[in-house]
Short mmCIF file of C-alpha atoms and ligand atoms in Angstrom, two decimals:
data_model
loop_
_atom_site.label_atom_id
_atom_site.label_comp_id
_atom_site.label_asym_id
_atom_site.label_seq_id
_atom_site.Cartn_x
_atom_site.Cartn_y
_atom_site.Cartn_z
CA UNK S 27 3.13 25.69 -16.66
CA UNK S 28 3.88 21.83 -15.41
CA UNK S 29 1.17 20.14 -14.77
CA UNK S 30 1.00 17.71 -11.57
CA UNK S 31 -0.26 14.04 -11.65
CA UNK S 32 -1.36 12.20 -8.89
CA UNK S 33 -2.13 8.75 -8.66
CA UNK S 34 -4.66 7.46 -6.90
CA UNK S 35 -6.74 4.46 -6.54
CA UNK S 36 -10.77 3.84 -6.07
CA UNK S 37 -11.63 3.41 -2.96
CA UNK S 38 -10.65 3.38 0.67
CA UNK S 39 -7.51 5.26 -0.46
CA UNK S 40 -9.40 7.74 -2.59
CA UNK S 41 -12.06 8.54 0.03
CA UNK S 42 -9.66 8.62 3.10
CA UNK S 43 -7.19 11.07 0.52
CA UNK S 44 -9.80 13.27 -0.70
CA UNK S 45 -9.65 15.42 2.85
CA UNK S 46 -6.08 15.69 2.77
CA UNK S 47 -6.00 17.01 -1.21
CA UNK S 48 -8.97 19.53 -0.03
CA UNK S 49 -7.02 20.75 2.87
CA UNK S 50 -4.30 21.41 0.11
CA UNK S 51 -6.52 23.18 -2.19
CA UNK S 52 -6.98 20.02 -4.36
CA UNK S 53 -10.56 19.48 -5.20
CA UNK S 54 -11.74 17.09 -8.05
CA UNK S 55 -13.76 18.92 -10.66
CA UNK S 56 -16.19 15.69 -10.69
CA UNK S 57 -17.65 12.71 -8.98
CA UNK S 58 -15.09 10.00 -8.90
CA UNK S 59 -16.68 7.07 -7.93
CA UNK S 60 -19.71 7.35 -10.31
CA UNK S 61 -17.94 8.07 -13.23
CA UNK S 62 -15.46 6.08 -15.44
CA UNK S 63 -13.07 8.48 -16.11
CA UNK S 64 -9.67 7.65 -15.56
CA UNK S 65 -8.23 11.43 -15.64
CA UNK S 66 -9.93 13.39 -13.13
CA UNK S 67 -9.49 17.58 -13.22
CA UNK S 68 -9.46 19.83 -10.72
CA UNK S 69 -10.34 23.08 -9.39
CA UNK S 70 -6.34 24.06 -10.05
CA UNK S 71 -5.64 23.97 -13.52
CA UNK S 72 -2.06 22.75 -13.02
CA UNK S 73 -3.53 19.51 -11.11
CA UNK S 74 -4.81 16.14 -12.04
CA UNK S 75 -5.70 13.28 -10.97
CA UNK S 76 -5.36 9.76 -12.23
CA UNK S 77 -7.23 6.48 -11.30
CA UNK S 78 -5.18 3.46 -11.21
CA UNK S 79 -5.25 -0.12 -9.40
CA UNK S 80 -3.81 0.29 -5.77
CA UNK S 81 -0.88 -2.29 -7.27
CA UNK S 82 0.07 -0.22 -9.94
CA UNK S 83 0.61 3.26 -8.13
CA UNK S 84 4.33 3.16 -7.34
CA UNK S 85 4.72 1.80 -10.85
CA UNK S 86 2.96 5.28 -12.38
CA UNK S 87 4.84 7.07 -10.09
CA UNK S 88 8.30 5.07 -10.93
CA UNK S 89 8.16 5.57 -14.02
CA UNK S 90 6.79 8.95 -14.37
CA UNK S 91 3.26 8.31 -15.62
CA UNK S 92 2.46 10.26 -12.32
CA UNK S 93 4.30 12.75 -10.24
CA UNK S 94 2.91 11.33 -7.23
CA UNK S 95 0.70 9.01 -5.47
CA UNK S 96 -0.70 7.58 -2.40
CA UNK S 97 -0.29 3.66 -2.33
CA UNK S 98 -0.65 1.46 0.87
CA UNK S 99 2.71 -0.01 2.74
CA UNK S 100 1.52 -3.56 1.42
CA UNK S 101 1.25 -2.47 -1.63
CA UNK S 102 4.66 -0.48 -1.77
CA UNK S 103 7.01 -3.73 -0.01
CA UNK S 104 5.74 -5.34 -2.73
CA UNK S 105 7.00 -3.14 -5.27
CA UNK S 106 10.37 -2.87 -3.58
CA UNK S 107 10.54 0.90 -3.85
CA UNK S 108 12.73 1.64 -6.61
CA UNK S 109 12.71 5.30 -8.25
CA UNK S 110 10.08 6.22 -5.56
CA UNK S 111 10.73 9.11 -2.83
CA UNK S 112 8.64 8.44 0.26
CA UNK S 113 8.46 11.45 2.07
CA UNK S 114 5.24 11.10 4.08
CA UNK S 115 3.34 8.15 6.19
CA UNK S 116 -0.19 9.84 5.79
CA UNK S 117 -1.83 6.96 8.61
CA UNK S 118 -4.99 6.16 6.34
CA UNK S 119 -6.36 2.94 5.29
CA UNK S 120 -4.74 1.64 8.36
CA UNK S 121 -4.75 -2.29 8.76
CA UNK S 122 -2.60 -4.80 9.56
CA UNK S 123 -0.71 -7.88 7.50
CA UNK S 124 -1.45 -10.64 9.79
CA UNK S 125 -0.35 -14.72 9.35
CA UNK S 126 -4.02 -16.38 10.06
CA UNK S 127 -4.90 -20.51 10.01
CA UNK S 128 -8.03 -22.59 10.62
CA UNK S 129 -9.74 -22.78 13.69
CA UNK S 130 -8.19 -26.12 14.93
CA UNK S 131 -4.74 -25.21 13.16
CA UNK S 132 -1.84 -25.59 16.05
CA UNK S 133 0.36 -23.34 14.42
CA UNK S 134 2.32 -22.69 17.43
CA UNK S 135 2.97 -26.82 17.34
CA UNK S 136 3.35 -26.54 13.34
CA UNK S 137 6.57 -24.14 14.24
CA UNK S 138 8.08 -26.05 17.45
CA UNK S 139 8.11 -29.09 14.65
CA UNK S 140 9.55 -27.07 12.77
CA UNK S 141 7.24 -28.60 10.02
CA UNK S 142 7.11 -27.11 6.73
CA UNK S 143 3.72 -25.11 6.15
CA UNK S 144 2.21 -23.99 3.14
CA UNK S 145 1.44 -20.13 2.99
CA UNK S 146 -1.12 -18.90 0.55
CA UNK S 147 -0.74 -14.65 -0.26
CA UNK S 148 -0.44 -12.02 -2.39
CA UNK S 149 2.27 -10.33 -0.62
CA UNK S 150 4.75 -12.42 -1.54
CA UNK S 151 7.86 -10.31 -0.36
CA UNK S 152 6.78 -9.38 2.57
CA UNK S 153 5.39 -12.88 3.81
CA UNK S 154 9.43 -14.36 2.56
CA UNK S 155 10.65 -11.50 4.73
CA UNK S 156 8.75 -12.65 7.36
CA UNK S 157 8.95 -15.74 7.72
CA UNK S 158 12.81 -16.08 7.13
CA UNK S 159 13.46 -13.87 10.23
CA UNK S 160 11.61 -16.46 11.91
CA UNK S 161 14.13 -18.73 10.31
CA UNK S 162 10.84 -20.84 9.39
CA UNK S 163 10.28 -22.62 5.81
CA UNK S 164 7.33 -22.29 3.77
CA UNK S 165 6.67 -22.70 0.73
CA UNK S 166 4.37 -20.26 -0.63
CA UNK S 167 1.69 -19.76 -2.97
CA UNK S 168 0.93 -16.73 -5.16
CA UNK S 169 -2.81 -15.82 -4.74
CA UNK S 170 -4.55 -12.76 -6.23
CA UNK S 171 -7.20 -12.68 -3.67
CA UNK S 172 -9.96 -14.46 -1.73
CA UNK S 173 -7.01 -15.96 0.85
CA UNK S 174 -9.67 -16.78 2.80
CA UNK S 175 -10.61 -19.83 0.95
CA UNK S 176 -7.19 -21.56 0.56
CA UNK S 177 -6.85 -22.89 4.15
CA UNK S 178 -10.27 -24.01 3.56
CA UNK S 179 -9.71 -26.33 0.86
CA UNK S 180 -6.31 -27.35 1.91
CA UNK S 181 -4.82 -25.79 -0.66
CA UNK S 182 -2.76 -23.89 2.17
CA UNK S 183 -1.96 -23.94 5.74
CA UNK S 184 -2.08 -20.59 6.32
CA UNK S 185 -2.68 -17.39 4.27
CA UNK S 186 -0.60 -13.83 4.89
CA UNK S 187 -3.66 -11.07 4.47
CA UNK S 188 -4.59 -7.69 5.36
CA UNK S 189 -6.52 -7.41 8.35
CA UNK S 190 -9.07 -4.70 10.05
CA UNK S 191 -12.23 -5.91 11.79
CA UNK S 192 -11.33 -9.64 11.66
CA UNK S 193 -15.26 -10.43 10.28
CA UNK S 194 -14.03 -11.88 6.89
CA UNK S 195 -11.55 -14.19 8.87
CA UNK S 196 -14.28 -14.77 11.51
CA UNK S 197 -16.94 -15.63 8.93
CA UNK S 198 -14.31 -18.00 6.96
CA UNK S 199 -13.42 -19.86 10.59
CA UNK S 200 -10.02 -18.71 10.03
CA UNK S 201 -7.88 -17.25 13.22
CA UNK S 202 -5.06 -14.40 13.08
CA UNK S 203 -1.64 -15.64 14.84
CA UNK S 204 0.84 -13.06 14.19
CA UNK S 205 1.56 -9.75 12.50
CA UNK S 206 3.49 -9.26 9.86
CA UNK S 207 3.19 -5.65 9.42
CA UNK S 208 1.32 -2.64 10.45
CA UNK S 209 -0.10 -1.15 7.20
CA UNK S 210 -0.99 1.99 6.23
CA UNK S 211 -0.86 4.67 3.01
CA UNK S 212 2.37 6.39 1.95
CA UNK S 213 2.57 9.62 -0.23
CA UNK S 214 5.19 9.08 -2.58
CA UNK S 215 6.82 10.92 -5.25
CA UNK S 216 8.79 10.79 -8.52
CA UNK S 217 12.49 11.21 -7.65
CA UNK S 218 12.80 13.48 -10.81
CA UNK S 219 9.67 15.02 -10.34
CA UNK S 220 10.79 15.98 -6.77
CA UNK S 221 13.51 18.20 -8.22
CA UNK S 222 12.05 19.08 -11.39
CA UNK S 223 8.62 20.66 -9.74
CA UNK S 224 9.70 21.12 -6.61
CA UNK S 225 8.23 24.58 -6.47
CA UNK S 226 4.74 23.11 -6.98
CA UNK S 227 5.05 19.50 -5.16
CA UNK S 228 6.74 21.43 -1.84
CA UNK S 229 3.93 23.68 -0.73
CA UNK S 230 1.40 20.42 -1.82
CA UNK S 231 3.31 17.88 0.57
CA UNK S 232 3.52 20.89 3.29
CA UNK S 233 -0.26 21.25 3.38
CA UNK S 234 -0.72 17.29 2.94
CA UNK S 235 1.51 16.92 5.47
CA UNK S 236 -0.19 19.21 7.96
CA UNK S 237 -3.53 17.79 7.13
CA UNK S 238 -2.52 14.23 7.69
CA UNK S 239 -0.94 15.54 11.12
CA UNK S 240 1.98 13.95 11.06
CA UNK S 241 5.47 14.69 12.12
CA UNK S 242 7.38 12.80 9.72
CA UNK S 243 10.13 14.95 8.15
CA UNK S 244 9.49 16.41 4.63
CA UNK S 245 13.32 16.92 3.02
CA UNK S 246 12.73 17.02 -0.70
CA UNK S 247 16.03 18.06 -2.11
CA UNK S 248 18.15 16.12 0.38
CA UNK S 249 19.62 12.71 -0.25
CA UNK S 250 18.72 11.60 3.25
CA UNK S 251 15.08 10.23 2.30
CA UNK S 252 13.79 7.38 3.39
CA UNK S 253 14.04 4.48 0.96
CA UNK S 254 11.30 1.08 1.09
CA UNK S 255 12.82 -1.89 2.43
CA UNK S 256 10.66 -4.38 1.43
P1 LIG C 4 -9.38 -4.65 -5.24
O1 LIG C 4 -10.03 -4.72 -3.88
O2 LIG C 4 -10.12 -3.78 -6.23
O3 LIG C 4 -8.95 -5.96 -5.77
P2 LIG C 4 -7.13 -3.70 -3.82
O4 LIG C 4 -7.41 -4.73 -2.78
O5 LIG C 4 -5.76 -3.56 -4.35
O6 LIG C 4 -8.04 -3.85 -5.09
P3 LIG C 4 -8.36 -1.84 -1.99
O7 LIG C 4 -9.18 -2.96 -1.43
O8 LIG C 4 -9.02 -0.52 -2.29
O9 LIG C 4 -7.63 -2.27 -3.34
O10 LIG C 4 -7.16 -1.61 -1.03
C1 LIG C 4 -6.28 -0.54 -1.25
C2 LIG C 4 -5.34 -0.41 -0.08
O11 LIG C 4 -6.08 -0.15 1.11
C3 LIG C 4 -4.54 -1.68 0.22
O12 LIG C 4 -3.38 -1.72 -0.56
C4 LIG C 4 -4.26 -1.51 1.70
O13 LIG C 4 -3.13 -0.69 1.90
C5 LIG C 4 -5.50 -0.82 2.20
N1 LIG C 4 -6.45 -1.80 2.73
C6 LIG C 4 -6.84 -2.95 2.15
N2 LIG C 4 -7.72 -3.62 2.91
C7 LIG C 4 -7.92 -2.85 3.98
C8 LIG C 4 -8.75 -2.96 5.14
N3 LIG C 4 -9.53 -4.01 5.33
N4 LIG C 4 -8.74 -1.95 6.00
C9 LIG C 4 -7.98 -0.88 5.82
N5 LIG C 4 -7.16 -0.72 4.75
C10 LIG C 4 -7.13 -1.68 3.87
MG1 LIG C 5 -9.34 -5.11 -1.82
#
């Protein structure tokens, strides 16, 4: 018998998955959080679970290390896609990727100027995306977290962060201006994998599917699946 791996990282995305595996029949034999195991059992014999940072999920799954995994959209325009199969938008972890400045920062004036602003983030392709629509230059600088504090030692104009309640900006005196993106997780799956255990992974993404109530089309064997842009 194959055995399935999912990928899956600590956290929101584990918590907010859990109810979606269990409505598939997916339970973890034992306590995640508490524990440092990195392989994680389950009441099916033919299903595991692995525990890896939210960055490297589409590479496990890319490369096979994992059959499939649950990564957020931030995450996965970062990662540009390649090898992965995204058949399902499961709307957890839901946030937004949102430009923010200082209080007191006219960035509205900084882009009539057409100045050139410095943009601190860790989502490098998505904030180049973004701001070349805008047909606006930047030059921007690869953080690998705590944004918050590079506007606040001028080491950056603005930052290019994820976003939910606003308190971290708030409590930094930092002020969202415009979204980049509207995030949330995405299922996604081996492309061999998808033909190779389809038998298995089919009925799994069906009850997934269901569970996350979404309408989003599930079309494993076709060729017409959606790709990442990033
Ligand atoms: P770490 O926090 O350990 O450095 P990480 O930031 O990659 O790692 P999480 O904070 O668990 O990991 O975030 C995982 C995913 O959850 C992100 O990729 C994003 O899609 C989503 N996410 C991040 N921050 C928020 C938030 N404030 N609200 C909702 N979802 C979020
Ligand atoms: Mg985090």
């Amino acid at each position: 018998m194959s055995v399935l791996t999912i990928a899956l990282s600590k956290g929101r995305i584990f918590d907010e998955t859990l109810p979606l595996l269990a409505a598939a029949d997916i339970v973890p034999a034992h306590d995640a959080q508490g524990s440092r195991k990195l392989i994680l059992e389950t009441n099916r014999a033919g299903v595991r679970i692995v525990l890896v940072r939210a960055t490297d999920v589409p590479t496990y799954v890319q490369y096979g290390g994992a059959d499939l995994g649950i990564a957020g959209k931030d995450v996965l325009s970062e990662h540009g896609g390649e090898g992965l199969y995204q058949p399902l938008d499961l709307g957890i972890a839901r946030c937004r990727m949102m430009v923010a400045v200082r209080a007191g920062f006219d960035y509205d004036a900084a882009l009539r100027r057409g100045a050139r602003i410095k943009v601190a983030t860790k989502y490098l392709a998505a904030a180049r995306e973004h701001f070349a629509a805008k047909g606006m230059h930047v030059d921007l600088i690869k953080l690998y977290g705590s944004m918050e504090l590079a506007p606040l030692v001028g080491l950056a104009d603005a930052i290019v962060d994820l976003v939910s309640t606003g308190s971290t900006l708030a409590a930094n005196h930092l002020v969202a201006v415009e979204e980049v993106a509207s995030i949330s997780a995405r299922l996604v799956v081996n492309q061999a994998a998808l033909k190779l255990k389809h038998d298995v992974l089919q009925p799994l993404l069906a009850a997934i599917e269901r569970a996350a109530g979404k309408a989003a089309p599930v079309r494993p064997r076709g060729r017409g699946g959606k790709r990442f842009r990033s």
